[in-house]
Short mmCIF file of C-alpha atoms in Angstrom, two decimals:
data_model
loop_
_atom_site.label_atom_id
_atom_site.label_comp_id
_atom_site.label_asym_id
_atom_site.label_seq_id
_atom_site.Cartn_x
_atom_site.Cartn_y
_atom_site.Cartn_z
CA UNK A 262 108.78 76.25 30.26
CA UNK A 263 105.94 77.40 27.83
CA UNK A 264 107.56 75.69 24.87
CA UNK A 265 107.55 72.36 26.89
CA UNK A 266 103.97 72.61 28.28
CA UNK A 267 102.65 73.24 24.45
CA UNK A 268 104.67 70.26 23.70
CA UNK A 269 103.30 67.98 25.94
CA UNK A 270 100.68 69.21 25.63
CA UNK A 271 100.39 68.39 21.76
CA UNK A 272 101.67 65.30 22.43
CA UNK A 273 99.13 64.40 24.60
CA UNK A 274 96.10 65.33 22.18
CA UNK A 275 97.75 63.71 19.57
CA UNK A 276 98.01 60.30 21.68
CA UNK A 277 94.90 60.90 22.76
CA UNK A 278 93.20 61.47 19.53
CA UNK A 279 95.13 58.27 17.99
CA UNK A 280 93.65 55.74 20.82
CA UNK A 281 90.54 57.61 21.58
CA UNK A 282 89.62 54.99 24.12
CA UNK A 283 89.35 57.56 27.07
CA UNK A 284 87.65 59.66 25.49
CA UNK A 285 84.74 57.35 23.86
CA UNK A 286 84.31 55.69 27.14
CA UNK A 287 84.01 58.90 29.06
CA UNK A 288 81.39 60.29 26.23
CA UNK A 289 79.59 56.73 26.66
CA UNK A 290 79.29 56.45 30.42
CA UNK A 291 77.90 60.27 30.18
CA UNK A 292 75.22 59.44 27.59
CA UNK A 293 74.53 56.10 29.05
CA UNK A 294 74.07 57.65 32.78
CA UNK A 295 71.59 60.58 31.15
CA UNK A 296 69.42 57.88 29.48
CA UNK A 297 69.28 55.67 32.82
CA UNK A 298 68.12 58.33 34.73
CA UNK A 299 65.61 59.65 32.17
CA UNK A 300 64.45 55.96 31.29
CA UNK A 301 64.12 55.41 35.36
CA UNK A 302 62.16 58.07 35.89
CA UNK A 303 59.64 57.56 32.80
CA UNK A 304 60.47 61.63 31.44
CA UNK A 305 58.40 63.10 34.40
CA UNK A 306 60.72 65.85 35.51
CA UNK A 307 62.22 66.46 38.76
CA UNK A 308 62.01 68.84 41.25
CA UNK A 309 64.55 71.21 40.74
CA UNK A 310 67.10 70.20 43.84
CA UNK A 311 66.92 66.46 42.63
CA UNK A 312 67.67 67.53 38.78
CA UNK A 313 70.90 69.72 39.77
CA UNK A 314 72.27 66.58 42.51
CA UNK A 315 71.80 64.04 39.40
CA UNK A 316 73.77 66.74 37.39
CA UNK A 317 76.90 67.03 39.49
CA UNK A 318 76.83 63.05 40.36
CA UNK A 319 76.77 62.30 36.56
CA UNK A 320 79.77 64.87 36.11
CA UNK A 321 81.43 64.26 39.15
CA UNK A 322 81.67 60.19 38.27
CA UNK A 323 82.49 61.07 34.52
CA UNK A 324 85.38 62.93 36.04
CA UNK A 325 86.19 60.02 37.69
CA UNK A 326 86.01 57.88 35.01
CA UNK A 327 88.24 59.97 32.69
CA UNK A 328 90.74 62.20 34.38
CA UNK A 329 92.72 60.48 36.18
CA UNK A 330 93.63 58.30 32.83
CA UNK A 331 96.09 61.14 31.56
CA UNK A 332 98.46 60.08 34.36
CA UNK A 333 97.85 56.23 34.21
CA UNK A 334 98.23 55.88 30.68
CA UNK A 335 102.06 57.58 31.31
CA UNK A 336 102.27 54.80 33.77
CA UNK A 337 100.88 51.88 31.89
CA UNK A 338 102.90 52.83 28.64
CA UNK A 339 105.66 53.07 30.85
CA UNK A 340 106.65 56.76 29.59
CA UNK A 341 106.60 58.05 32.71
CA UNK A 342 110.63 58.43 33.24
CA UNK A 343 110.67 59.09 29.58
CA UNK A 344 108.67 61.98 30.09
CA UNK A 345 110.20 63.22 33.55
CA UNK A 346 113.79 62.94 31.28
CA UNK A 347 112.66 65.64 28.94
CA UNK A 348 110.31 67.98 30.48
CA UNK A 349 110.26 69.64 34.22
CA UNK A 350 107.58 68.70 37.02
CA UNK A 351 106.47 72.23 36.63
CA UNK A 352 105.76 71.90 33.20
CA UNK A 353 104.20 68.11 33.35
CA UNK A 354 101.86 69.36 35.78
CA UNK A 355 100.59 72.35 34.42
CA UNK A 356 100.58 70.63 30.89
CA UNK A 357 98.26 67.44 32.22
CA UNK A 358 96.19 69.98 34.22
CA UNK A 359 95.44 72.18 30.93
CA UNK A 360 94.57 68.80 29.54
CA UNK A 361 92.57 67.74 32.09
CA UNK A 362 90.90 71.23 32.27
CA UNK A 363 89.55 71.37 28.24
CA UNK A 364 89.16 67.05 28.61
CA UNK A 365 86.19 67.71 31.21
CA UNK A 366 84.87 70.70 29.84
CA UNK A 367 84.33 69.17 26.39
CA UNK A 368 82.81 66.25 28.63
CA UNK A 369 80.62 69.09 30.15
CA UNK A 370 79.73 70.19 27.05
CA UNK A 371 78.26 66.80 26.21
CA UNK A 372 76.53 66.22 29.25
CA UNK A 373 75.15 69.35 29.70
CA UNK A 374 73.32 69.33 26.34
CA UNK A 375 71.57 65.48 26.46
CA UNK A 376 70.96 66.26 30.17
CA UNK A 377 68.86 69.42 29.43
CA UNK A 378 67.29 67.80 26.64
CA UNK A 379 66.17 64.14 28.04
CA UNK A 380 65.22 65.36 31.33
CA UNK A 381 63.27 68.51 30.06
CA UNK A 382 65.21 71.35 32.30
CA UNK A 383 63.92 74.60 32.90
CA UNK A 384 66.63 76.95 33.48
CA UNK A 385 65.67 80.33 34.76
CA UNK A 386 68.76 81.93 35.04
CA UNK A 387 71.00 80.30 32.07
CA UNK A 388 74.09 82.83 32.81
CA UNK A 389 74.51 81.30 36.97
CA UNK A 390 73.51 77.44 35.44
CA UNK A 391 76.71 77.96 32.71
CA UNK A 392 79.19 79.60 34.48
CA UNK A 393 77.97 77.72 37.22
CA UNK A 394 78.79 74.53 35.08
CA UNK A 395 82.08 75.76 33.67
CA UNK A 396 83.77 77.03 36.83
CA UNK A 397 82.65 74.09 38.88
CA UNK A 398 84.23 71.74 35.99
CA UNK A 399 87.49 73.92 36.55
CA UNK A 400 87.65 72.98 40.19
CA UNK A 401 86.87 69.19 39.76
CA UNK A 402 89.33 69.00 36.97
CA UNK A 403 92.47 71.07 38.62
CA UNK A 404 91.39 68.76 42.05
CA UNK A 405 92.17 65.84 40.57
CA UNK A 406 94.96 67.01 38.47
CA UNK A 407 97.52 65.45 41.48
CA UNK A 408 95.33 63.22 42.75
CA UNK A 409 95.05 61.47 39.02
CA UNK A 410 99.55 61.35 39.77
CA UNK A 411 98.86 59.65 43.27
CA UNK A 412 96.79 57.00 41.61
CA UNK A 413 98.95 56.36 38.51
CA UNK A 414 101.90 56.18 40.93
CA UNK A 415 99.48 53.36 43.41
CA UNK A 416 99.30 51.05 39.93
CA UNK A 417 96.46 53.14 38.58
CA UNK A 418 93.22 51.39 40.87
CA UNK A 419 90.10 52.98 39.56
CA UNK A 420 88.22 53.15 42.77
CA UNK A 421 91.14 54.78 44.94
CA UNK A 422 90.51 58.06 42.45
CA UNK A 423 87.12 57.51 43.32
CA UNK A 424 87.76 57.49 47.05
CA UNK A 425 90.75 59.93 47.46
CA UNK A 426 88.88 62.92 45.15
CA UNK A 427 85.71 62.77 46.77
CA UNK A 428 86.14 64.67 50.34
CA UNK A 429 88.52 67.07 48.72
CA UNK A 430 85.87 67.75 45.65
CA UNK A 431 82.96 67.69 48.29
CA UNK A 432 83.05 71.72 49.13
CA UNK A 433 82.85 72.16 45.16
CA UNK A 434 79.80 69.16 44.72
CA UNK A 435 77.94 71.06 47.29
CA UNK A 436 78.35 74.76 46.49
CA UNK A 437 77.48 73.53 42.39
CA UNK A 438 74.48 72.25 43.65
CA UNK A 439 73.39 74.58 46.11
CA UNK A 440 73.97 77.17 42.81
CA UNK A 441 72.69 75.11 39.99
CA UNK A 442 69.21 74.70 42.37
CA UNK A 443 68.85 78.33 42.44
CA UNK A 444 69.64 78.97 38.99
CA UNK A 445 67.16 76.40 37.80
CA UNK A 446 64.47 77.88 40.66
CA UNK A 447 64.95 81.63 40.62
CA UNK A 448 64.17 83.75 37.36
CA UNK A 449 67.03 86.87 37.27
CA UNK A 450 69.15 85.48 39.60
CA UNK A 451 72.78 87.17 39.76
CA UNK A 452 74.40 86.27 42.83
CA UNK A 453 77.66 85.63 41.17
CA UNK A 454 79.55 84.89 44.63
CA UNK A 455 79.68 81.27 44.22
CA UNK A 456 81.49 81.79 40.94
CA UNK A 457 83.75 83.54 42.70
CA UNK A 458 84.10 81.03 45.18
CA UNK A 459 84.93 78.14 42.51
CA UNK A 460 87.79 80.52 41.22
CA UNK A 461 89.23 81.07 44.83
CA UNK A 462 89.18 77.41 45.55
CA UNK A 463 91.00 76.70 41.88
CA UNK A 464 93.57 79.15 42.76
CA UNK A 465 94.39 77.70 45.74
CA UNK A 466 94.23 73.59 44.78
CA UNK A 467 96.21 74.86 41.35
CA UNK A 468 98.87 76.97 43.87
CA UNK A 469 99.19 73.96 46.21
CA UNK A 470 99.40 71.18 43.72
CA UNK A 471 101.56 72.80 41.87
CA UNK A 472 103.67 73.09 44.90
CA UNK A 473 103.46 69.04 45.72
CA UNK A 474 103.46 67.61 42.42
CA UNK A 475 107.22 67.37 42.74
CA UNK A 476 107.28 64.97 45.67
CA UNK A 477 104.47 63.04 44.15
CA UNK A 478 105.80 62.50 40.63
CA UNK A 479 109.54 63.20 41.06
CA UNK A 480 111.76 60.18 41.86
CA UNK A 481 114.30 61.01 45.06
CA UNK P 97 107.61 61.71 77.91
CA UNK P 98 106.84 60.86 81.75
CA UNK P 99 104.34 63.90 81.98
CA UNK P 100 102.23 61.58 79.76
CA UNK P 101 100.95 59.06 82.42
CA UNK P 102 99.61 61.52 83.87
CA UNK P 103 96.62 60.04 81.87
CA UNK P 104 96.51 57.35 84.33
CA UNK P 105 95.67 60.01 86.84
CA UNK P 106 93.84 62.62 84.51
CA UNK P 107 91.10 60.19 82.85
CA UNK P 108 89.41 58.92 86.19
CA UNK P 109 89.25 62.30 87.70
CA UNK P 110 87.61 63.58 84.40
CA UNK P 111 85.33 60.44 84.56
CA UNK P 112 84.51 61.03 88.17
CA UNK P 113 84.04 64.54 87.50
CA UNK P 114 81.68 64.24 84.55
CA UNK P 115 79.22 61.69 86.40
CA UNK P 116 79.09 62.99 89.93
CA UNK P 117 80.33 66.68 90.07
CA UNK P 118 78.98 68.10 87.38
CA UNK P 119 75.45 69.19 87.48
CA UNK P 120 73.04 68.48 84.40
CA UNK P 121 71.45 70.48 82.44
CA UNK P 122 68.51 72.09 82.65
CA UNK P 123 66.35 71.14 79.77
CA UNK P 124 68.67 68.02 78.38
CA UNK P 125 68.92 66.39 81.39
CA UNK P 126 71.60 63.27 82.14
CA UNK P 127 72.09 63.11 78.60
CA UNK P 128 74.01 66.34 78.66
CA UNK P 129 77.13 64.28 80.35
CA UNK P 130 77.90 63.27 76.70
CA UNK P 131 79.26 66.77 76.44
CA UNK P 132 82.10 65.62 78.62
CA UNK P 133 83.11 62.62 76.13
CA UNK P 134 82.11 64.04 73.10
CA UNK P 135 83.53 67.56 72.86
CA UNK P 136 87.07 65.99 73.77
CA UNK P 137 86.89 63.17 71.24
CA UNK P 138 86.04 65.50 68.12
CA UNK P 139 88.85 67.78 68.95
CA UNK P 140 91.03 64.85 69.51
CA UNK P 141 90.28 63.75 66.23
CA UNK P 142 90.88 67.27 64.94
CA UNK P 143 93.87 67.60 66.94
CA UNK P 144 95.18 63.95 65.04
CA UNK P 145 94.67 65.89 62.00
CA UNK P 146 96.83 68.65 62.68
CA UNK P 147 99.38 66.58 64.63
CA UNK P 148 100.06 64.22 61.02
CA UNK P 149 99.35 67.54 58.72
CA UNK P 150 102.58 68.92 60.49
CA UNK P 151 104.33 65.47 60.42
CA UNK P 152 104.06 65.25 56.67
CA UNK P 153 104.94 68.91 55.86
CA UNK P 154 107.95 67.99 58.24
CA UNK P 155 108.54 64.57 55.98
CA UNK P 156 108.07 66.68 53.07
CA UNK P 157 110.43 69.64 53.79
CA UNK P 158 112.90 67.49 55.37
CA UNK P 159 115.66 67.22 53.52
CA UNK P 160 118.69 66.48 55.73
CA UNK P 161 116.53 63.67 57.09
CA UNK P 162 117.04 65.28 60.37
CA UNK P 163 113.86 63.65 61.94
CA UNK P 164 112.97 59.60 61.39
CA UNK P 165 110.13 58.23 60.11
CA UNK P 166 107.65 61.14 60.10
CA UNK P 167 105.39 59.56 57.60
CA UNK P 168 105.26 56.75 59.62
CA UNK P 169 104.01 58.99 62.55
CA UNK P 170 101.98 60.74 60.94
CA UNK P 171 99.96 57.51 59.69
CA UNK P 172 99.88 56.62 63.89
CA UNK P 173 98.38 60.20 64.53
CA UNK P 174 96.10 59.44 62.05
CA UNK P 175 94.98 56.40 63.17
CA UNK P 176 94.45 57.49 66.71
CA UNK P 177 92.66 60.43 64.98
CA UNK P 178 90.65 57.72 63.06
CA UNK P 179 89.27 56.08 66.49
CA UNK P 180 88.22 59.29 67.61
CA UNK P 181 86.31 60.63 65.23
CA UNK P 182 84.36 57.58 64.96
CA UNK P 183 83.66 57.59 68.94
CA UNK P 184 82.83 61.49 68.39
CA UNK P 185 79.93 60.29 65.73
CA UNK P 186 78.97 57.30 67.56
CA UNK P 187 78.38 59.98 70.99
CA UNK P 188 77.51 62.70 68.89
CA UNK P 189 74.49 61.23 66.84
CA UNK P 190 73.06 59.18 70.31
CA UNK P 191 72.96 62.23 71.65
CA UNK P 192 71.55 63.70 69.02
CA UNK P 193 69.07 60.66 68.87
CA UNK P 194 68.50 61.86 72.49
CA UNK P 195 67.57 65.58 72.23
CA UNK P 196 66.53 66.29 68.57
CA UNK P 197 64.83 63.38 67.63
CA UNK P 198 67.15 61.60 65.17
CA UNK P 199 70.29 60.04 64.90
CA UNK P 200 71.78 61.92 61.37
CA UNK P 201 69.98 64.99 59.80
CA UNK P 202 73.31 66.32 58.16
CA UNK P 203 73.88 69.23 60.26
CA UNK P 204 76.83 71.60 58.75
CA UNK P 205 78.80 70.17 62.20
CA UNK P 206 77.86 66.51 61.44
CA UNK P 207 79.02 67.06 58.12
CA UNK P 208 82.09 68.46 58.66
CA UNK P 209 82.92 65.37 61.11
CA UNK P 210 81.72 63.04 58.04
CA UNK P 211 83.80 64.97 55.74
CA UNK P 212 86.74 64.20 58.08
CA UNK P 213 86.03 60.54 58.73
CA UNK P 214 85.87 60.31 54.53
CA UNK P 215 89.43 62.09 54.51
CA UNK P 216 90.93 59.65 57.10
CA UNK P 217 89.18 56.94 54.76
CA UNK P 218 90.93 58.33 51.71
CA UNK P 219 94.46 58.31 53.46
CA UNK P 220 94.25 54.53 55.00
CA UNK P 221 93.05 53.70 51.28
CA UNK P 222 96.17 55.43 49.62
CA UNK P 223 98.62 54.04 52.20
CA UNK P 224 97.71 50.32 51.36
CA UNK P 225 97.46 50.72 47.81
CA UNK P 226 101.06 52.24 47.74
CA UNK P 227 102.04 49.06 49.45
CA UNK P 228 105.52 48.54 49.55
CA UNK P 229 106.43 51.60 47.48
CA UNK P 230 109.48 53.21 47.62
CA UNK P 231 107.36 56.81 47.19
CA UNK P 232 104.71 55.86 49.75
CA UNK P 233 105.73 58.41 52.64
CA UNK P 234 105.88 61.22 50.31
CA UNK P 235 103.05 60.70 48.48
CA UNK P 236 100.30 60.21 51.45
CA UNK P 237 102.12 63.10 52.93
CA UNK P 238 101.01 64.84 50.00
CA UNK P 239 97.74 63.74 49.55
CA UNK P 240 96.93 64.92 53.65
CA UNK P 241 98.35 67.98 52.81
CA UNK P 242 96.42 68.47 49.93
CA UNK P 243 93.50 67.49 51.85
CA UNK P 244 94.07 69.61 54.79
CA UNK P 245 93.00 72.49 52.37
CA UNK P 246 89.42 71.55 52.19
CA UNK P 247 88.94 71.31 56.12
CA UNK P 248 88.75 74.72 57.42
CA UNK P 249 86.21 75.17 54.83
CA UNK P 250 84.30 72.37 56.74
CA UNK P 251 85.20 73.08 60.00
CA UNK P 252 84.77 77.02 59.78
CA UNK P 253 83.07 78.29 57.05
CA UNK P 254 80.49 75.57 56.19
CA UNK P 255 78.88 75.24 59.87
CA UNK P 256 78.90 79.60 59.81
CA UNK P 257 76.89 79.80 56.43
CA UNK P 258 74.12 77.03 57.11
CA UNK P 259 71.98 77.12 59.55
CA UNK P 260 72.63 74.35 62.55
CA UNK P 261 71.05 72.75 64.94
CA UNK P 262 74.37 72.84 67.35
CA UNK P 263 74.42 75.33 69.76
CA UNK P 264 77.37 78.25 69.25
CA UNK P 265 80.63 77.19 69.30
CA UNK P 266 81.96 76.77 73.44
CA UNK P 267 84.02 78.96 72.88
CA UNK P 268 81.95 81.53 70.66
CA UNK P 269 82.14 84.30 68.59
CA UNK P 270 81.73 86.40 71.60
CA UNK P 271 84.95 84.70 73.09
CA UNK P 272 82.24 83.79 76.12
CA UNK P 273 82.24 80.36 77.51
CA UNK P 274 78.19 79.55 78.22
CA UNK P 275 78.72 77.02 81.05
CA UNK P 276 78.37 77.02 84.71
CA UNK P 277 81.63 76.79 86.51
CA UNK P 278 81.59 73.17 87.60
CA UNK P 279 80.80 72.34 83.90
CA UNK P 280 83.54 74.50 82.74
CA UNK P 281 86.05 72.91 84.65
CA UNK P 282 84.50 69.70 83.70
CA UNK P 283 84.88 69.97 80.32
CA UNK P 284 87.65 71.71 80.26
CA UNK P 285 89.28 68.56 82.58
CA UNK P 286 87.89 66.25 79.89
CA UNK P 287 89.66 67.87 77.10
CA UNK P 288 92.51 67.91 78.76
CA UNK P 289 92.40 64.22 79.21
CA UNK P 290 91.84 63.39 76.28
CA UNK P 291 94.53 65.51 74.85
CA UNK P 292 97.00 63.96 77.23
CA UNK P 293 95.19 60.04 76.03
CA UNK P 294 96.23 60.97 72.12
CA UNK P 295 99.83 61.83 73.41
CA UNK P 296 100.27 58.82 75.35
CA UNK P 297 98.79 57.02 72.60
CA UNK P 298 100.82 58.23 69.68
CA UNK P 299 103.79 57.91 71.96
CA UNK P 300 102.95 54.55 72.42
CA UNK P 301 102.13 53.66 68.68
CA UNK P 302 105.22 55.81 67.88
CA UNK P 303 107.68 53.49 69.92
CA UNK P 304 106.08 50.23 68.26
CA UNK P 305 106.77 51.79 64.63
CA UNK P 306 110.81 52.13 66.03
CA UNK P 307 110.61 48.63 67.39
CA UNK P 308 109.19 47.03 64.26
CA UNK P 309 111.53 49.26 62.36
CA UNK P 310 114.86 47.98 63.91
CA UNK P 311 113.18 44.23 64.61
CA UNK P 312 112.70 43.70 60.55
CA UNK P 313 116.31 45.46 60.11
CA UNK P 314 117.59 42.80 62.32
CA UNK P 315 115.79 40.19 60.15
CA UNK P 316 116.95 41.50 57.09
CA UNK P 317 120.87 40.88 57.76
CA UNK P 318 120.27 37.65 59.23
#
C-alpha cells in the first residue's frame, strides 16, 4: 500500500505542478483577501479577537477554494475509474489526504507571512500562534479530505464544499480562534491543550473517513 | 404501528396540561409554558438526528439488502428533524427575547442548535445536488455519519466549557430533576408527545416514500 500512496502521490504533484492552476488561484485569492482587508481597514490594526477571526475566515475560504480540487480534477479529467483500476480506496484516500495536508500548509505558509506583515500583528506567544496555525490547518485539511470526494462525485459544485465543510470544520474554526486570540493577547502563554485537541479531532475525522471513503468513492 | 395514534390522544392532553395544569413560574411568569413546547421540539430534532444517523449506518452496513430504502428514511427523519429544530429556535429565541432581553446572543446551547440546523442544511444540499445519482444513498449516508462526529462536541462539550445563560441541563449533572411535580409530569407528558408526533410522522412520510416507490415502478413498465 505504501508503494501506491507514494505513487499517487507523485503523480499528483507532478500534475499539479504541470497545470499549476489550483495552486496560483489558491495563492491569489490568499494574497488578494490579505490586501482587502488591510486596504479596508486603512493599516490601523485590530483588536486582537477581530485579527485572529479574519485569520481563520481567510484560511478557512482558501481551503475552500483549493482542496476540494484534488478530487474534482480526477472527476473532470475523467481519471477517476482509471485511478480506482490501479490503486486501492485505502491508498487513494490516504494519498489525496497527504496531498491535501502539505497543499494547505504551504497555503498557510503564505498566508500567514503577508497576514502578519500587512496587518502589523503582535504575537505574544509565537510557539501557541504556529502550532496553533499548523495543527488547525491539519484538521481543516483531513475534514475535507472526504468531503472534497462527496463533491467531485455531486459534479464538483463549488459552493456545496462550501456548505457541507462548514458545520463539521466549525468546532476547529472556533477552538483556532479562541487559541490564536490568546496567543496574540497573552505574553508566555503555554496552555498547549487546544493543540492537543486539534490532534484528537484529526485522529478521529482521519479514522472515520478513512473508514467511509469506500462507500463514497467505490462504485457497488 | 397502531400505538402511534395515540398522538391523537397524547398531544391535547399535553396541550391542556401545559396551559391550565401546570403552574408558572415564579420569576418568568406565563412565558415559562414555552418550556412545555420547546424542550420537546429540540430533542425531537435531536432525536431525528439519531433516528437517520442509525438509518444510514444501517444503509451503509447493509449488505444483504435485508432492509429497503433506509437512505430514503433516513432523509424523512431528517426532514421531520429539520421542522423541529427550526420550531425549537423560533420558541427558543422568543423566549429568550422574553426573559433575557434578546432574541440571539450565541449562547453555547443556541449554538449547538445552529450548528445542527447548518448540518441538516448541508445534508438537504448534498441530497439535491446528487440528483439522480446512482451513489446518492450511500454518499449522504456518509456525509451524516461523518457529521454526526462533530455533534456531541456541540451538544456536550461546547455548552460544559462556556459559560451559558441556560439554566443546568433538566436532567443535570446531579441526576436531579429541578421542577415541581405538576411541571414534571408536564414536561415530561410533552416530550412524550412529541416523541410519539415524530413516530407518527416518519411513519407517515415513510409509507409515502413506499407508495411513490412502487407508483413510479408501475410507470416505468408501462
Amino acid at each position: 500500500m505504501v508503494e501506491e500512496i507514494v505513487r499517487n502521490l507523485k503523480k499528483d504533484f507532478r500534475v499539479e505542478f504541470r497545470n499549476r492552476s489550483a495552486l496560483n488561484l489558491a495563492v491569489a485569492f490568499a494574497g488578494i483577501t490579505t490586501l482587502a482587508i488591510s486596504l479596508a481597514t486603512g493599516g490601523v490594526p485590530f483588536p486582537a479577537n477581530i485579527q485572529s477571526v479574519v485569520l481563520w475566515i481567510i484560511m478557512f475560504f482558501c481551503a475552500m477554494n483549493g482542496l476540494a480540487h484534488i478530487f474534482v480534477r480526477e472527476e473532470e479529467e475523467r481519471t477517476s475509474l482509471f485511478l480506482s483500476l490501479n490503486s486501492s480506496h485505502e491508498s487513494i484516500f490516504l494519498s489525496k489526504l497527504i496531498f491535501n495536508v502539505i497543499f494547505f500548509l504551504v497555503l498557510q505558509m503564505i498566508v500567514c507571512p503577508l497576514y502578519i506583515f500587512f496587518l502589523q500583528l503582535q504575537i505574544k506567544s509565537p510557539a501557541v500562534f504556529i502550532l496553533t496555525i499548523l495543527s488547525g490547518g491539519i484538521c481543516i485539511s483531513a475534514g475535507t479530505t472526504i468531503l472534497g470526494a462527496m463533491v467531485s462525485k455531486a459534479g464538483g459544485r463549488g459552493s456545496l464544499f462550501t456548505i457541507i465543510s462548514f458545520p463539521v470544520l466549525l468546532p476547529v474554526l472556533w477552538v483556532a480562534i479562541a487559541t490564536t486570540t490568546r496567543s496574540l493577547e497573552d505574553e508566555g502563554y503555554s496552555n498547549y491543550g487546544n493543540i492537543i485537541f486539534f490532534l484528537a479531532f484529526s485522529g478521529v475525522i482521519i479514522a472515520i473517513s478513512f473508514l467511509l471513503f469506500r462507500y463514497v468513492w467505490v462504485e457497488e | 404501528m397502531k400505538i402511534l395514534k395515540f398522538v391523537y390522544v397524547l398531544m391535547p392532553i399535553s396541550i391542556i396540561l401545559s396551559f391550565m395544569w401546570a403552574p408558572s413560574a415564579e420569576i418568568l411568569g406565563n412565558t415559562s409554558r414555552i418550556i412545555y413546547f420547546h424542550v420537546p421540539l429540540a430533542w425531537g430534532g435531536v432525536l431525528a438526528f439519531i433516528v437517520s444517523g442509525i438509518f444510514s449506518i444501517l444503509y451503509l452496513s447493509d449488505k444483504d439488502k435485508k432492509y429497503s430504502m433506509l437512505h430514503e428514511k433516513s432523509y424523512n427523519s431528517a426532514q421531520i428533524g429539520m421542522v423541529f429544530t427550526i420550531l425549537a429556535t423560533i420558541s427558543g429565541s422568543l423566549w429568550s427575547k422574553l426573559s433575557w432581553g434578546s432574541y440571539w446572543n450565541w449562547d453555547p446551547r443556541q449554538t449547538s442548535i445552529s450548528v445542527l440546523l447548518l448540518i441538516y442544511v448541508a445534508y438537504f444540499s448534498l441530497w439535491s445536488a446528487l440528483g439522480d445519482n446512482s451513489r446518492k444513498g450511500r454518499i449522504a449516508s456518509a456525509y451524516l455519519i461523518f457529521a454526526m462526529i462533530t455533534v456531541p462536541f456541540f451538544v456536550f462539550i461546547i455548552p460544559r466549557m462556556y459559560p451559558s445563560l441556560h439554566p443546568d441541563p433538566i436532567i443535570n449533572t446531579e441526576q436531579k430533576l429541578r421542577l415541581d411535580f405538576e411541571m414534571r409530569i408536564t414536561l415530561m407528558v410533552a416530550i412524550a408527545s412529541f416523541t410519539l408526533l415524530y413516530f407518527y410522522l416518519l411513519n407517515l412520510l415513510n409509507r409515502i416514500t413506499v407508495i411513490d416507490y412502487y407508483a413510479r415502478d408501475k410507470q416505468d413498465e408501462k
